[in-house]
Amino acid sequence: MTTLFFENFAPGHFGRYGPRRVTREEIIAFASEYDPQPMHLDDHAANASMLKGMSASGWHLSSLMMRMMYDGFIKDAASLGSPGVDEMRWMSPLRPGDDLMLDVEVIEARVSKSRPETGIVTFKCYVRNGHGQMLSEMVSPIIFKRRDAAAAPDAGSNG
């Protein structure tokens, strides 16, 4: 059931989600399929890399971040999707056994000028490991239905 609309996203801290433990096996499985660089697959190569040990692909970390956002609030929201990601930074490696925590902040919420039945919420998301070390941050807008537009009897119809 949809419980979150554009109006629920006021600027400021929105939520904290996790922890989400990451295993060595899933790091290797993701890398094998999507980013087969040696530092994500092999301990010897990982130890010889600038990361000095096995680490997940940044794309794996980004995917985990998206899943945590979905499980945390998007699944309950009137989300219409996103036009993209404005910023993505990977600051420290994601290691096997890390427990991820996601903090979500609303940095802007505005009604769409071209589609006033929707609003655009820009989020800044931070992922830290269990030691509090910042691993990644992302800035991304998401489009949401407005509460009044969703409640209108002819919402979405062409008649």
mmCIF file of C-alpha atoms in Angstrom:
data_model
loop_
_atom_site.group_PDB
_atom_site.id
_atom_site.type_symbol
_atom_site.label_atom_id
_atom_site.label_comp_id
_atom_site.label_asym_id
_atom_site.label_seq_id
_atom_site.Cartn_x
_atom_site.Cartn_y
_atom_site.Cartn_z
ATOM 1 C CA MET A 1 0.000 0.000 0.000
ATOM 2 C CA THR A 2 1.318 3.446 -0.931
ATOM 3 C CA THR A 3 1.863 5.505 2.185
ATOM 4 C CA LEU A 4 4.513 7.999 1.105
ATOM 5 C CA PHE A 5 3.845 10.802 -1.355
ATOM 6 C CA PHE A 6 5.834 13.867 -2.376
ATOM 7 C CA GLU A 7 4.487 15.754 0.648
ATOM 8 C CA ASN A 8 6.171 13.275 3.037
ATOM 9 C CA PHE A 9 9.671 14.346 1.983
ATOM 10 C CA ALA A 10 10.626 17.536 3.810
ATOM 11 C CA PRO A 11 14.244 18.736 3.654
ATOM 12 C CA GLY A 12 16.410 17.259 6.393
ATOM 13 C CA HIS A 13 17.339 13.801 7.641
ATOM 14 C CA PHE A 14 14.801 11.282 6.356
ATOM 15 C CA GLY A 15 15.947 7.906 7.672
ATOM 16 C CA ARG A 16 18.603 5.347 8.548
ATOM 17 C CA TYR A 17 18.499 1.822 7.178
ATOM 18 C CA GLY A 18 20.483 -1.311 7.851
ATOM 19 C CA PRO A 19 22.581 -2.994 8.889
ATOM 20 C CA ARG A 20 23.154 -5.097 5.789
ATOM 21 C CA ARG A 21 26.042 -7.588 6.039
ATOM 22 C CA VAL A 22 28.050 -8.193 2.848
ATOM 23 C CA THR A 23 29.737 -11.552 2.363
ATOM 24 C CA ARG A 24 32.864 -12.494 0.443
ATOM 25 C CA GLU A 25 30.787 -14.927 -1.635
ATOM 26 C CA GLU A 26 28.365 -12.260 -2.825
ATOM 27 C CA ILE A 27 31.241 -9.881 -3.644
ATOM 28 C CA ILE A 28 32.790 -12.553 -5.859
ATOM 29 C CA ALA A 29 29.429 -13.537 -7.400
ATOM 30 C CA PHE A 30 28.586 -9.929 -8.328
ATOM 31 C CA ALA A 31 32.077 -9.254 -9.679
ATOM 32 C CA SER A 32 32.104 -12.490 -11.678
ATOM 33 C CA GLU A 33 28.939 -11.419 -13.447
ATOM 34 C CA TYR A 34 29.280 -7.634 -13.752
ATOM 35 C CA ASP A 35 32.770 -6.318 -12.891
ATOM 36 C CA PRO A 36 35.358 -9.107 -13.198
ATOM 37 C CA GLN A 37 38.402 -7.070 -12.249
ATOM 38 C CA PRO A 38 40.995 -9.112 -10.321
ATOM 39 C CA MET A 39 40.761 -7.095 -7.064
ATOM 40 C CA HIS A 40 37.115 -8.176 -6.741
ATOM 41 C CA LEU A 41 37.745 -11.868 -7.494
ATOM 42 C CA ASP A 42 41.137 -13.000 -6.242
ATOM 43 C CA ASP A 43 42.817 -12.486 -2.852
ATOM 44 C CA HIS A 44 46.340 -12.390 -4.273
ATOM 45 C CA ALA A 45 45.438 -9.782 -6.906
ATOM 46 C CA ALA A 46 43.395 -7.849 -4.339
ATOM 47 C CA ASN A 47 46.312 -7.737 -1.883
ATOM 48 C CA ALA A 48 48.617 -6.464 -4.652
ATOM 49 C CA SER A 49 46.143 -3.737 -5.699
ATOM 50 C CA MET A 50 45.972 -0.188 -4.342
ATOM 51 C CA LEU A 51 43.007 -1.361 -2.233
ATOM 52 C CA LYS A 52 45.264 -3.788 -0.298
ATOM 53 C CA GLY A 53 42.682 -6.538 0.009
ATOM 54 C CA MET A 54 39.478 -8.041 -1.331
ATOM 55 C CA SER A 55 36.869 -5.377 -2.009
ATOM 56 C CA ALA A 56 33.514 -5.157 -3.719
ATOM 57 C CA SER A 57 32.954 -3.362 -6.988
ATOM 58 C CA GLY A 58 31.686 0.188 -6.573
ATOM 59 C CA TRP A 59 28.769 -0.866 -8.763
ATOM 60 C CA HIS A 60 27.979 -3.627 -6.276
ATOM 61 C CA LEU A 61 27.960 -1.066 -3.469
ATOM 62 C CA SER A 62 25.686 1.180 -5.543
ATOM 63 C CA SER A 63 23.308 -1.723 -6.146
ATOM 64 C CA LEU A 64 23.225 -2.505 -2.428
ATOM 65 C CA MET A 65 22.513 1.152 -1.712
ATOM 66 C CA MET A 66 19.569 1.055 -4.133
ATOM 67 C CA ARG A 67 18.222 -2.116 -2.532
ATOM 68 C CA MET A 68 18.451 -0.564 0.934
ATOM 69 C CA MET A 69 16.599 2.520 -0.330
ATOM 70 C CA TYR A 70 13.910 0.325 -1.881
ATOM 71 C CA ASP A 71 13.450 -1.808 1.231
ATOM 72 C CA GLY A 72 13.622 1.240 3.486
ATOM 73 C CA PHE A 73 11.062 3.526 1.871
ATOM 74 C CA ILE A 74 10.670 3.401 -1.914
ATOM 75 C CA LYS A 75 8.550 0.217 -1.821
ATOM 76 C CA ASP A 76 5.961 2.152 0.212
ATOM 77 C CA ALA A 77 6.132 5.320 -1.873
ATOM 78 C CA ALA A 78 4.327 6.687 -4.903
ATOM 79 C CA SER A 79 7.624 6.678 -6.779
ATOM 80 C CA LEU A 80 7.545 7.260 -10.517
ATOM 81 C CA GLY A 81 11.256 6.635 -11.050
ATOM 82 C CA SER A 82 14.346 8.768 -11.327
ATOM 83 C CA PRO A 83 15.842 10.827 -14.147
ATOM 84 C CA GLY A 84 19.317 9.658 -13.096
ATOM 85 C CA VAL A 85 22.071 10.131 -10.570
ATOM 86 C CA ASP A 86 23.672 13.550 -10.157
ATOM 87 C CA GLU A 87 26.687 12.388 -8.128
ATOM 88 C CA MET A 88 28.156 9.045 -7.087
ATOM 89 C CA ARG A 89 31.332 8.805 -5.036
ATOM 90 C CA TRP A 90 33.148 5.776 -3.716
ATOM 91 C CA MET A 91 35.420 6.854 -0.875
ATOM 92 C CA SER A 92 36.555 3.639 0.800
ATOM 93 C CA PRO A 93 36.430 -0.024 -0.192
ATOM 94 C CA LEU A 94 33.548 -2.279 0.770
ATOM 95 C CA ARG A 95 35.122 -5.327 2.416
ATOM 96 C CA PRO A 96 33.794 -8.830 3.053
ATOM 97 C CA GLY A 97 31.977 -8.875 6.379
ATOM 98 C CA ASP A 98 31.147 -5.160 6.391
ATOM 99 C CA ASP A 99 27.798 -4.194 7.887
ATOM 100 C CA LEU A 100 26.343 -1.374 5.798
ATOM 101 C CA MET A 101 24.290 1.481 7.201
ATOM 102 C CA LEU A 102 22.493 3.900 4.888
ATOM 103 C CA ASP A 103 21.577 7.442 5.906
ATOM 104 C CA VAL A 104 19.144 9.303 3.668
ATOM 105 C CA GLU A 105 18.794 13.065 3.635
ATOM 106 C CA VAL A 106 16.338 15.147 1.616
ATOM 107 C CA ILE A 107 18.262 18.104 0.215
ATOM 108 C CA GLU A 108 15.461 19.524 -1.940
ATOM 109 C CA ALA A 109 11.776 18.899 -2.597
ATOM 110 C CA ARG A 110 9.964 20.862 -5.289
ATOM 111 C CA VAL A 111 6.787 20.584 -7.325
ATOM 112 C CA SER A 112 7.430 19.851 -10.989
ATOM 113 C CA LYS A 113 6.765 22.853 -13.238
ATOM 114 C CA SER A 114 5.905 20.720 -16.269
ATOM 115 C CA ARG A 115 3.915 18.052 -14.371
ATOM 116 C CA PRO A 116 2.405 19.720 -11.266
ATOM 117 C CA GLU A 117 0.774 16.444 -10.205
ATOM 118 C CA THR A 118 4.292 15.276 -9.326
ATOM 119 C CA GLY A 119 7.159 16.467 -7.196
ATOM 120 C CA ILE A 120 10.899 15.976 -7.466
ATOM 121 C CA VAL A 121 12.787 15.044 -4.320
ATOM 122 C CA THR A 122 16.578 15.178 -4.356
ATOM 123 C CA PHE A 123 18.216 12.802 -1.903
ATOM 124 C CA LYS A 124 21.757 12.628 -0.584
ATOM 125 C CA CYS A 125 22.549 9.130 0.608
ATOM 126 C CA TYR A 126 25.554 8.054 2.638
ATOM 127 C CA VAL A 127 26.733 4.476 3.182
ATOM 128 C CA ARG A 128 29.025 3.689 6.103
ATOM 129 C CA ASN A 129 30.438 0.417 7.341
ATOM 130 C CA GLY A 130 30.037 -0.860 10.896
ATOM 131 C CA HIS A 131 33.099 1.136 11.989
ATOM 132 C CA GLY A 132 31.485 4.372 10.800
ATOM 133 C CA GLN A 133 33.832 4.706 7.824
ATOM 134 C CA MET A 134 32.210 6.473 4.867
ATOM 135 C CA LEU A 135 32.154 4.152 1.854
ATOM 136 C CA SER A 136 29.964 5.987 -0.624
ATOM 137 C CA GLU A 137 27.685 8.950 -1.164
ATOM 138 C CA MET A 138 25.137 9.587 -3.855
ATOM 139 C CA VAL A 139 22.928 12.517 -4.873
ATOM 140 C CA SER A 140 19.896 11.555 -6.892
ATOM 141 C CA PRO A 141 16.436 12.971 -7.645
ATOM 142 C CA ILE A 142 13.328 10.778 -7.535
ATOM 143 C CA ILE A 143 9.924 11.756 -8.916
ATOM 144 C CA PHE A 144 6.887 11.107 -6.699
ATOM 145 C CA LYS A 145 3.151 11.525 -7.127
ATOM 146 C CA ARG A 146 1.616 14.295 -5.074
ATOM 147 C CA ARG A 147 -0.972 13.180 -2.531
ATOM 148 C CA ASP A 148 -3.847 15.262 -3.957
ATOM 149 C CA ALA A 149 -3.142 14.116 -7.524
ATOM 150 C CA ALA A 150 -3.129 10.465 -6.432
ATOM 151 C CA ALA A 151 -6.465 10.882 -4.631
ATOM 152 C CA ALA A 152 -8.257 12.572 -7.567
ATOM 153 C CA PRO A 153 -10.957 10.263 -8.976
ATOM 154 C CA ASP A 154 -9.779 10.651 -12.572
ATOM 155 C CA ALA A 155 -6.037 10.540 -11.780
ATOM 156 C CA GLY A 156 -4.244 8.924 -14.663
ATOM 157 C CA SER A 157 -7.230 8.807 -17.005
ATOM 158 C CA ASN A 158 -7.394 10.527 -20.367
ATOM 159 C CA GLY A 159 -11.098 11.283 -20.163
#
